Short mmCIF file of C-alpha atoms in Angstrom, two decimals:
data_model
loop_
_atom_site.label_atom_id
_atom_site.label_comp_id
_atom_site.label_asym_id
_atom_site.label_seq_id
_atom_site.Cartn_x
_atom_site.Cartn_y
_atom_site.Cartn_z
CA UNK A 1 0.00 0.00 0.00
CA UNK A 2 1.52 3.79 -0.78
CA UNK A 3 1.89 6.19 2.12
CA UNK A 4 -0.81 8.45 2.16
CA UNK A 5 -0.68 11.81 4.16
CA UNK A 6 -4.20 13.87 4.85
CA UNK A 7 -3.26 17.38 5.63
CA UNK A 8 -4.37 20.74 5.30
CA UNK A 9 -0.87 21.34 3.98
CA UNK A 10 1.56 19.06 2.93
CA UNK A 11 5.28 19.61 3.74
CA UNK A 12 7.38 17.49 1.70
CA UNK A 13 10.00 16.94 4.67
CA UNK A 14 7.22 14.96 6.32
CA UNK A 15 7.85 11.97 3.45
CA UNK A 16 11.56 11.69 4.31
CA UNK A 17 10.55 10.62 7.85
CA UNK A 18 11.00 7.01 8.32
CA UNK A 19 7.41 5.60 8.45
CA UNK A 20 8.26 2.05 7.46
CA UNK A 21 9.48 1.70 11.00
CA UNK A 22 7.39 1.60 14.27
CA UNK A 23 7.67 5.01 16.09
CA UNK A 24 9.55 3.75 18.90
CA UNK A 25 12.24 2.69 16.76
CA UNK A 26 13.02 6.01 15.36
CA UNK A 27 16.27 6.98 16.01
CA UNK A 28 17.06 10.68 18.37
CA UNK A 29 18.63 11.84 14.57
CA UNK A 30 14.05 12.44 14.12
CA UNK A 31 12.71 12.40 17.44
CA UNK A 32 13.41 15.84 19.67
CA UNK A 33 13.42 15.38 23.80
CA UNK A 34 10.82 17.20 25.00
CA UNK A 35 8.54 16.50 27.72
CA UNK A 36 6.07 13.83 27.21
CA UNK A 37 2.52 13.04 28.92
CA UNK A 38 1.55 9.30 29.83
CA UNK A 39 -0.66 7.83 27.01
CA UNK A 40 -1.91 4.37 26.07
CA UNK A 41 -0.06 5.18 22.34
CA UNK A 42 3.78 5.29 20.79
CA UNK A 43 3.67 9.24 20.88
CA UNK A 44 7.06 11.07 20.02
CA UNK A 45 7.85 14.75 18.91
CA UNK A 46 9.70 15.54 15.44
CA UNK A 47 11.26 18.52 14.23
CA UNK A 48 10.04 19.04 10.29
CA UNK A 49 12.21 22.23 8.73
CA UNK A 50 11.13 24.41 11.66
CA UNK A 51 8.21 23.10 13.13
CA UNK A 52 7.74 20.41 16.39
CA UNK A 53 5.15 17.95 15.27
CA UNK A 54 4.06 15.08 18.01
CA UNK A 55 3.52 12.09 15.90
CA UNK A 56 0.93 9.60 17.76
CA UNK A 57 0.66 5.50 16.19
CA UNK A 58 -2.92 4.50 16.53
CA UNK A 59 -5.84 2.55 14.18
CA UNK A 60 -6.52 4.50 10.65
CA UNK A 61 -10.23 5.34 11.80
CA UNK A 62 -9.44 6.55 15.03
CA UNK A 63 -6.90 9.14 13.74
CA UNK A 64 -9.00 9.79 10.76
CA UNK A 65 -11.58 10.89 13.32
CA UNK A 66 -9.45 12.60 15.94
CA UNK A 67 -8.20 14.67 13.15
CA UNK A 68 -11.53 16.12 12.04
CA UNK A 69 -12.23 16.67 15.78
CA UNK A 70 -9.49 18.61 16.00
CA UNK A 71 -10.28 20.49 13.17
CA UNK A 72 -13.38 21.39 14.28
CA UNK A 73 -12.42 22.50 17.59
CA UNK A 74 -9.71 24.69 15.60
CA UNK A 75 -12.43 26.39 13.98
CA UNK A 76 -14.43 27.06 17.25
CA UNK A 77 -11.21 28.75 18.24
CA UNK A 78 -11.12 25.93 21.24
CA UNK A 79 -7.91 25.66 23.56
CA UNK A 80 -6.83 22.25 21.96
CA UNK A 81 -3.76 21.53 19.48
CA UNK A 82 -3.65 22.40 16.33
CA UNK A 83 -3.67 18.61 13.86
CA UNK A 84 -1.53 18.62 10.98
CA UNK A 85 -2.44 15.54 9.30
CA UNK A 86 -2.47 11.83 9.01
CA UNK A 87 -0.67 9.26 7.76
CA UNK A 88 -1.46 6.00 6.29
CA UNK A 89 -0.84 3.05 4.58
CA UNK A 90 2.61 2.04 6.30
CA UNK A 91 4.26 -0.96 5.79
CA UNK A 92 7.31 -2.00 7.69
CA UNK A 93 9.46 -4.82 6.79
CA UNK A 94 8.10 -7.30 4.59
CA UNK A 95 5.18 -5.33 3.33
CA UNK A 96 4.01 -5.82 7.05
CA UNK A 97 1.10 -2.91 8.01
CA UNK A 98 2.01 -0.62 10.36
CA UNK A 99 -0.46 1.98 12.56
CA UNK A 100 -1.74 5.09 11.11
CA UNK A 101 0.24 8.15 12.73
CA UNK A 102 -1.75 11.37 14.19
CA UNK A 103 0.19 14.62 14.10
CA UNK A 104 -0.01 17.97 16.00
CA UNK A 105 1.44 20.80 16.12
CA UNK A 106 3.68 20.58 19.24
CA UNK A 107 2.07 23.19 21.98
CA UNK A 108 4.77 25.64 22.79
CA UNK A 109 5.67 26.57 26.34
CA UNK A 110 3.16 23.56 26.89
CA UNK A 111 4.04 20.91 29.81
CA UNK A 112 2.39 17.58 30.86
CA UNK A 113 1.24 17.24 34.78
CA UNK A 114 4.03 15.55 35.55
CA UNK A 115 6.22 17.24 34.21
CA UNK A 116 5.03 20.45 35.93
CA UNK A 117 5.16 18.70 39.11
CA UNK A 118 8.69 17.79 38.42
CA UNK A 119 9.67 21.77 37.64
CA UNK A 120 8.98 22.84 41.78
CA UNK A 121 4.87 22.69 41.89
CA UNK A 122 3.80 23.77 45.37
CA UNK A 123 1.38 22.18 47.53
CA UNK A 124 -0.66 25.05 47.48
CA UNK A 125 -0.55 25.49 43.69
CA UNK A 126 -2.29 22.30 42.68
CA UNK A 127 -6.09 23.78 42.99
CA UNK A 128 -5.14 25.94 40.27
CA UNK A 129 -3.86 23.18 38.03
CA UNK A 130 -7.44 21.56 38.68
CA UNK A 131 -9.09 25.40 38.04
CA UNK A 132 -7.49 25.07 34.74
CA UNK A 133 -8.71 22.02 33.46
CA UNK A 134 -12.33 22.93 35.09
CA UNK A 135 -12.48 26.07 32.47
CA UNK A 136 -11.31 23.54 29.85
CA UNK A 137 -14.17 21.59 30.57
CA UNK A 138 -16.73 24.47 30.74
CA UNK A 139 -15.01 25.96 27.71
CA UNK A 140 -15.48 22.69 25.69
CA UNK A 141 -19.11 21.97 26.69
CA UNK A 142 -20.22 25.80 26.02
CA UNK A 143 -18.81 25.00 22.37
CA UNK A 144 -20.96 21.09 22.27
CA UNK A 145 -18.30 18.91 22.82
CA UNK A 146 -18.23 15.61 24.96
CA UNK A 147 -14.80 14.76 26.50
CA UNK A 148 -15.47 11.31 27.20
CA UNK A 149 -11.88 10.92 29.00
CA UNK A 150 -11.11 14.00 31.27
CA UNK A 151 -7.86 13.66 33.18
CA UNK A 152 -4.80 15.35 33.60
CA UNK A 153 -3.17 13.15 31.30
CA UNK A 154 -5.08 13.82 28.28
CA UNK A 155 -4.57 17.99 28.47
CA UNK A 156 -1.14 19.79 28.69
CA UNK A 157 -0.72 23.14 30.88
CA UNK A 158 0.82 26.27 29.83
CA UNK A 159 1.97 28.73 32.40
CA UNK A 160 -0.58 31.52 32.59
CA UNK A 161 -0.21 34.99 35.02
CA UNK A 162 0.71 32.70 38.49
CA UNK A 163 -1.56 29.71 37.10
CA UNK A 164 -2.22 27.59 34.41
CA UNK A 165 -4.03 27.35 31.44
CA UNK A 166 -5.07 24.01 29.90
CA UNK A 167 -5.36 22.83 26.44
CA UNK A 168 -7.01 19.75 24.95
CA UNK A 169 -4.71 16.93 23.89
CA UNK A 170 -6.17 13.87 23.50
CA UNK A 171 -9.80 13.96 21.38
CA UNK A 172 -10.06 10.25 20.62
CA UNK A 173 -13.06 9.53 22.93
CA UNK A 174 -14.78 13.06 21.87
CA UNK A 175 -18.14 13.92 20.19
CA UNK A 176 -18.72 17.26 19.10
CA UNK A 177 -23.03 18.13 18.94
CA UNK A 178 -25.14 20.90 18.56
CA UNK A 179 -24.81 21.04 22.59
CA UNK A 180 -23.83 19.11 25.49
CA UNK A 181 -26.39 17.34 28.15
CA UNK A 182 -26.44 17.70 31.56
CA UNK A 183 -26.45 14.12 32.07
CA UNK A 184 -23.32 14.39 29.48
CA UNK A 185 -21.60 17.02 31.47
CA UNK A 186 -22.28 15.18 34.55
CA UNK A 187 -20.69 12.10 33.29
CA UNK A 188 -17.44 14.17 32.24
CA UNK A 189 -17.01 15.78 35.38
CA UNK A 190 -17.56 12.51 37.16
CA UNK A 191 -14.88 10.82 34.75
CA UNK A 192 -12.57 13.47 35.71
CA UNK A 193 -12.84 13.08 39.27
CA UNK A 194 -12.12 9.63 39.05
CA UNK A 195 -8.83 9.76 36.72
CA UNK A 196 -7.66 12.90 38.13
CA UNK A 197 -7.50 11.28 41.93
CA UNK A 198 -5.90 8.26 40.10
CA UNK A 199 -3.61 10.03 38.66
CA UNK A 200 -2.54 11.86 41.80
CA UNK A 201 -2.39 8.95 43.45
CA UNK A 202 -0.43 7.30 41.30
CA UNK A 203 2.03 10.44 41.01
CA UNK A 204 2.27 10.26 45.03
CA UNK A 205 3.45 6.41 44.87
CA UNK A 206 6.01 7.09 41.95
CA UNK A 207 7.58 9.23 43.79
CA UNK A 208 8.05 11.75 41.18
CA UNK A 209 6.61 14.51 43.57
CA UNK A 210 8.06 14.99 47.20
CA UNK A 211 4.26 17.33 48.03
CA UNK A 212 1.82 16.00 49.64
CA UNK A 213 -1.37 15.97 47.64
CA UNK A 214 -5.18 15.58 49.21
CA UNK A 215 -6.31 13.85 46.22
CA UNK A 216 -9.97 14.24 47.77
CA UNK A 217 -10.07 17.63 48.55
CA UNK A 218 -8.86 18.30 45.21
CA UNK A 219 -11.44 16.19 43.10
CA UNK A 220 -14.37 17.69 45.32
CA UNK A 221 -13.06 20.93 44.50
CA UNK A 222 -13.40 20.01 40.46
CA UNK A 223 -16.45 19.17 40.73
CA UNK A 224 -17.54 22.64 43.36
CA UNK A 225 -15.58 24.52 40.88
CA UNK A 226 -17.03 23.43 37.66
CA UNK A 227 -20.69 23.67 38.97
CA UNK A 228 -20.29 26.96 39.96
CA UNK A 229 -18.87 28.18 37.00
CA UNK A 230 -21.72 26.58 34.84
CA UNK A 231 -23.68 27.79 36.91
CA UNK A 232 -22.41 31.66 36.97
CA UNK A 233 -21.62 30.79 32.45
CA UNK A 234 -25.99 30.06 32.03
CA UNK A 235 -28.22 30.07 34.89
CA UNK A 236 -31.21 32.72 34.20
CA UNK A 237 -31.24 35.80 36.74
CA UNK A 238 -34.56 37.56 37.67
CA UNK A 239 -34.93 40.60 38.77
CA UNK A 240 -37.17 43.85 38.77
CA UNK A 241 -37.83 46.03 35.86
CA UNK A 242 -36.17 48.90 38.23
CA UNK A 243 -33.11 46.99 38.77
CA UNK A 244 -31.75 46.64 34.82
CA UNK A 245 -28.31 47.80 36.08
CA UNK A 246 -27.86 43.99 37.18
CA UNK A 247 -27.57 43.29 33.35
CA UNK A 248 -24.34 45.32 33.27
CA UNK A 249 -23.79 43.69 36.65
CA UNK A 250 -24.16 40.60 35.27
CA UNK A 251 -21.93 40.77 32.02
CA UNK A 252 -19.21 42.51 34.22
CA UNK A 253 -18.79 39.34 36.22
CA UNK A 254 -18.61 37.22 33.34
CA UNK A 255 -16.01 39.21 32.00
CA UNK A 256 -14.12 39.24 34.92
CA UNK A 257 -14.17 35.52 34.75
CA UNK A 258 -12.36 36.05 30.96
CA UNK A 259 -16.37 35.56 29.02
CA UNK A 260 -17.83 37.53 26.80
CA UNK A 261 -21.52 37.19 26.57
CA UNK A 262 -22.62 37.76 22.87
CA UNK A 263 -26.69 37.19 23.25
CA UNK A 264 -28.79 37.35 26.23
CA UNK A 265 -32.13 35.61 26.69
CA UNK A 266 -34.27 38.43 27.80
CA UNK A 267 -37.96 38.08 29.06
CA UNK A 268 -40.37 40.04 30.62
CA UNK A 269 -43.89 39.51 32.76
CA UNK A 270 -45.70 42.01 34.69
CA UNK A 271 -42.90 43.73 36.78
CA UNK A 272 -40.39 41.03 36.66
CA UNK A 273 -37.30 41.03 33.97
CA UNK A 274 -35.72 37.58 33.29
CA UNK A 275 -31.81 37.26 31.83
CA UNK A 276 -30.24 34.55 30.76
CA UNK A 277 -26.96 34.09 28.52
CA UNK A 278 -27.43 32.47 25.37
CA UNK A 279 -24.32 32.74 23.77
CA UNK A 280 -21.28 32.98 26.14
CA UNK A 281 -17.64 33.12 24.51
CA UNK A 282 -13.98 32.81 26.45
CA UNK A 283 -11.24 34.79 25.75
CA UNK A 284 -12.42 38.58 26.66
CA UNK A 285 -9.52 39.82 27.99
CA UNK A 286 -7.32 38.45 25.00
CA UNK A 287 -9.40 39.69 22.59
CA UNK A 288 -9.32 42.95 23.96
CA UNK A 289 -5.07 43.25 24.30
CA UNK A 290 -4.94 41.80 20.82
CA UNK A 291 -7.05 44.60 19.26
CA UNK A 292 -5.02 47.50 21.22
CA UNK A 293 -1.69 45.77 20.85
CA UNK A 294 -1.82 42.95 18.55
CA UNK A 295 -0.01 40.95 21.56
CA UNK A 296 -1.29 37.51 21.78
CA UNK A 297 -1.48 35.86 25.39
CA UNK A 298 -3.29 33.57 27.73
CA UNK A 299 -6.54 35.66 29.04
CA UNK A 300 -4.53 35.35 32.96
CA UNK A 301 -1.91 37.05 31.10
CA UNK A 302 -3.57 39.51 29.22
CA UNK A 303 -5.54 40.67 32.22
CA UNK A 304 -2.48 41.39 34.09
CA UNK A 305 -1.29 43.35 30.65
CA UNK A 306 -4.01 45.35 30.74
CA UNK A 307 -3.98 46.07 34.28
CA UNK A 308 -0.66 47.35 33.91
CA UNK A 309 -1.48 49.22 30.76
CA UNK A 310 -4.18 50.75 32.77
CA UNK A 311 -1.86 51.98 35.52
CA UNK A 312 0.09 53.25 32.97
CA UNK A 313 -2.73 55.26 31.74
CA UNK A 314 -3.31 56.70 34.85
CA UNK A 315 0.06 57.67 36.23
CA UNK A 316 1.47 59.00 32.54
CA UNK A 317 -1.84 61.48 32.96
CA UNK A 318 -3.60 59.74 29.36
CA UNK A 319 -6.59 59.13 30.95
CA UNK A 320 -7.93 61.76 28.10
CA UNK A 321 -6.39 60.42 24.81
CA UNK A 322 -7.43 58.08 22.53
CA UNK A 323 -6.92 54.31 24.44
CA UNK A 324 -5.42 52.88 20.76
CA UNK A 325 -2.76 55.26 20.83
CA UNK A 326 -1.99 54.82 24.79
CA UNK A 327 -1.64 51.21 24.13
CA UNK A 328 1.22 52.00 21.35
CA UNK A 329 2.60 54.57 23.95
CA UNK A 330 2.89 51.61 26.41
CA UNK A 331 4.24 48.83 24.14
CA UNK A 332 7.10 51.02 22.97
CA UNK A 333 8.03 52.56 26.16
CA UNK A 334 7.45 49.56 28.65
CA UNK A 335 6.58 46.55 26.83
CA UNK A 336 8.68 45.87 24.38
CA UNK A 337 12.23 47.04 26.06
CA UNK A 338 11.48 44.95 28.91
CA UNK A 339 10.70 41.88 27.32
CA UNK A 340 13.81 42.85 24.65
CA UNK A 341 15.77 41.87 27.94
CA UNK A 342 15.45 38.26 28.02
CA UNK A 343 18.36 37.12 27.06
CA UNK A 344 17.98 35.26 23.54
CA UNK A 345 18.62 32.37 25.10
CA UNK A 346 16.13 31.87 27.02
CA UNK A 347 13.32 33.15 24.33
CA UNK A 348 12.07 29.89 23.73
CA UNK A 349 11.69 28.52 27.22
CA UNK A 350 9.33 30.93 28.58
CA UNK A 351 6.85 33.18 26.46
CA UNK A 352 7.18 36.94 26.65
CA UNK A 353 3.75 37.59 28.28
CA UNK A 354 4.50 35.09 31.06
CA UNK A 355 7.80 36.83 31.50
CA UNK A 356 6.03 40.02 31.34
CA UNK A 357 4.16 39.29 34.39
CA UNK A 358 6.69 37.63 36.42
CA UNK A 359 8.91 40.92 36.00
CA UNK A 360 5.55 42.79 37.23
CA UNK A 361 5.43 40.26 40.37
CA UNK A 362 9.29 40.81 40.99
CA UNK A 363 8.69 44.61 40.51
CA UNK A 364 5.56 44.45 43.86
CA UNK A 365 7.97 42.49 45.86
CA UNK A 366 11.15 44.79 45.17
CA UNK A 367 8.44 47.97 46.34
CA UNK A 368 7.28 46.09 49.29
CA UNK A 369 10.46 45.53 50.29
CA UNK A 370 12.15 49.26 49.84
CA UNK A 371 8.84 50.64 50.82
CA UNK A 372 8.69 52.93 47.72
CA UNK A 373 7.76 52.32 43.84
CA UNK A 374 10.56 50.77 42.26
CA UNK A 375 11.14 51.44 38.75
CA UNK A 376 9.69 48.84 36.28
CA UNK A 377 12.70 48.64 34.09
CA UNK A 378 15.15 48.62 37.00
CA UNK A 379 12.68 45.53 38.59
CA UNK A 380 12.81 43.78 34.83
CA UNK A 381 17.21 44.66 35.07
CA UNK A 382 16.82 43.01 38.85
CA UNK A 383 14.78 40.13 37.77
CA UNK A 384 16.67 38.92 34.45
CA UNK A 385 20.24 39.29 36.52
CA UNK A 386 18.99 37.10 40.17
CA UNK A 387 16.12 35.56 39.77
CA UNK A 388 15.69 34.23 35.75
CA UNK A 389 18.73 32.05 35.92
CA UNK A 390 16.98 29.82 38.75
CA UNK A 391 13.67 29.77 37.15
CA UNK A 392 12.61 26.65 35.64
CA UNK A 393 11.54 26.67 31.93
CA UNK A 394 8.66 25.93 30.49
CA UNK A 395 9.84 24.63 27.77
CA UNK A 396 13.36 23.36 27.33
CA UNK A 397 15.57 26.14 25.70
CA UNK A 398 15.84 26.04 21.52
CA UNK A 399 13.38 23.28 21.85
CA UNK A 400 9.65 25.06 22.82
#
């Protein structure tokens, strides 16, 4: 049978990989060393011209599938990774068939659980490596798609302003439908609790942590966590006809949770007003540091932009001029020569935004301590000299 190759584009490099050999016979000349989740399949991470690809061996209509999925939940603009194609018909020695391979884009910055737990994890910073794959979850069933498999296994976990943000890796058990159930979303959270104390468990016994984890404090708190933020995402609100300032109220708090809401349900009777979101969309505080600055980031980390850009605002005295051209003011003034400090190095082991923020967080502690403002360029100087060099990165350095 020929090699076939389903992609949205075709790189010819791809073809000079060895696929008449089983992945995990490739030699380290293909396969690049970068941090790898657990997973029932041969997975391994190329380097094609310039781009990481993890290549995953599994059965021709099961990749054939996950790829579409994938695809789709591209298209919804979904925190998943990106597929790059498919290939089939393999033979091996002999003429002997071997497994279709899956590939992705390789997620930069991106780290499995364990891995994170490896890189100096605190105790207290687990809950928000659960809060992360929660709004994964609710982020996925808002856009109709069934999990089937929800554990810290199947995502990987990017750094994000002091926490995490999670991204869909494994689709193979997925459905994507018009909408989700509640006995459906019920089933996924309840999947989740059970693999995710599993897996904790299992990390614990490894020994591949040295914290001490309360696996079931942790899996009640997925499940608190991602009723609550369902709940606070769709539940209908009713209120008086004198009281519409609880709409604004409303859509503030969703956007202070990173939502936009883009249609509201709205009914009246008698003297009673009834709101419910219709159409609720994540990403609001990206969105909005993308359109001033054209900087892309992780919502976390483009709230804590903002926030900066807004103290900016106010202490520079622009509260008057157009916000557009205070944003440009800020990225060439503050922005961009502090991040033009990391050392080149180091450019590929830990995104700008995240640095951005961790220079801001240096730049508090540096004021509490003298008891006055310091400078944010002196902070950035302060941070890149003492504290960068012990930081662990995200993403091993030329690799990411």
């Amino acid at each position: 049978m020929a090699l076939h190759v389903v992609a949205a584009r075709t790189d010819p490099a791809l073809f000079r990989l060895p696929w008449s050999r089983p992945l995990a016979e490739w030699e380290d000349w293909y396969v690049v060393p970068l941090p790898l989740g657990l997973s029932r399949h041969v997975v391994r991470v190329v380097q094609v011209n310039r781009q990481f690809l993890a290549v995953k061996e599994t059965e021709e209509t099961i990749a054939l599938r996950e790829y579409d999925l994938l695809r789709d939940l591209q298209r919804l603009d979904q925190p998943a990774v990106v597929p790059r194609g498919v290939v089939t018909g393999r033979t091996g020695a002999g003429g002997a068939p071997l497994p279709a391979a899956l590939l992705t884009e390789h997620l930069h910055y991106s780290l499995p659980y364990r891995t994170v737990f490896q890189h100096g994890l605190r105790a207290e910073q687990v809950p928000a490596l659960v809060d992360a794959l929660v709004v994964l979850l609710v982020r996925l069933h808002l856009a109709g798609f069934f999990w089937g498999d929800v554990s810290l296994s199947n995502a990987l976990f990017r750094r994000s302003a002091g926490g995490f943000a999670a991204f869909l890796v494994d689709a193979e058990t997925g459905e994507l439908r018009p909408s989700v159930s509640d006995a459906m979303r019920e089933q996924d959270v309840t999947v989740g609790v059970e693999n995710i104390f599993a897996e904790l468990m299992d990390l614990q016994a490894s020994g591949d942590t040295d914290i001490e984890v309360d696996g079931f404090a942790i899996v009640a708190q997925l499940a608190d966590r991602y009723h609550a933020l369902w709940e606070e995402l769709t539940a209908a609100e009713e209120f008086g006809v004198d009281e519409w300032y609880r709409v604004e109220q409303r859509i503030a708090r969703l956007n202070d949770l990173g939502f936009d809401v883009d249609e509201l349900d709205v009914r009246t009777e008698s003297d009673r007003v009834r709101i419910q979101p219709k159409v609720v969309e994540a990403g609001h505080h990206r969105r909005e540091l993308r359109e001033l600055t054209g900087l892309v980031a992780e919502d976390s980390q483009a709230r804590k932009l903002l926030n900066d850009l807004a103290a900016f605002t106010v202490h520079g005295g622009y509260g008057d001029q157009d916000r557009e051209a205070v944003a440009r003011r800020w990225l060439a003034t503050v922005y961009t020569p502090i991040v033009d400090l990391l050392p080149a190095e180091l450019r590929r082991a830990i995104s700008a935004p995240e640095y951005f923020h961790e220079v801001m967080e240096h730049r508090w502690a540096l004021s509490d301590e003298a008891g006055h403002e310091v400078d944010i360029h002196d902070a950035a100087r302060d941070y890149v000299a003492h504290v960068l060099p012990h930081r662990p990165p995200d993403t091993p350095a030329g690799l990411g």
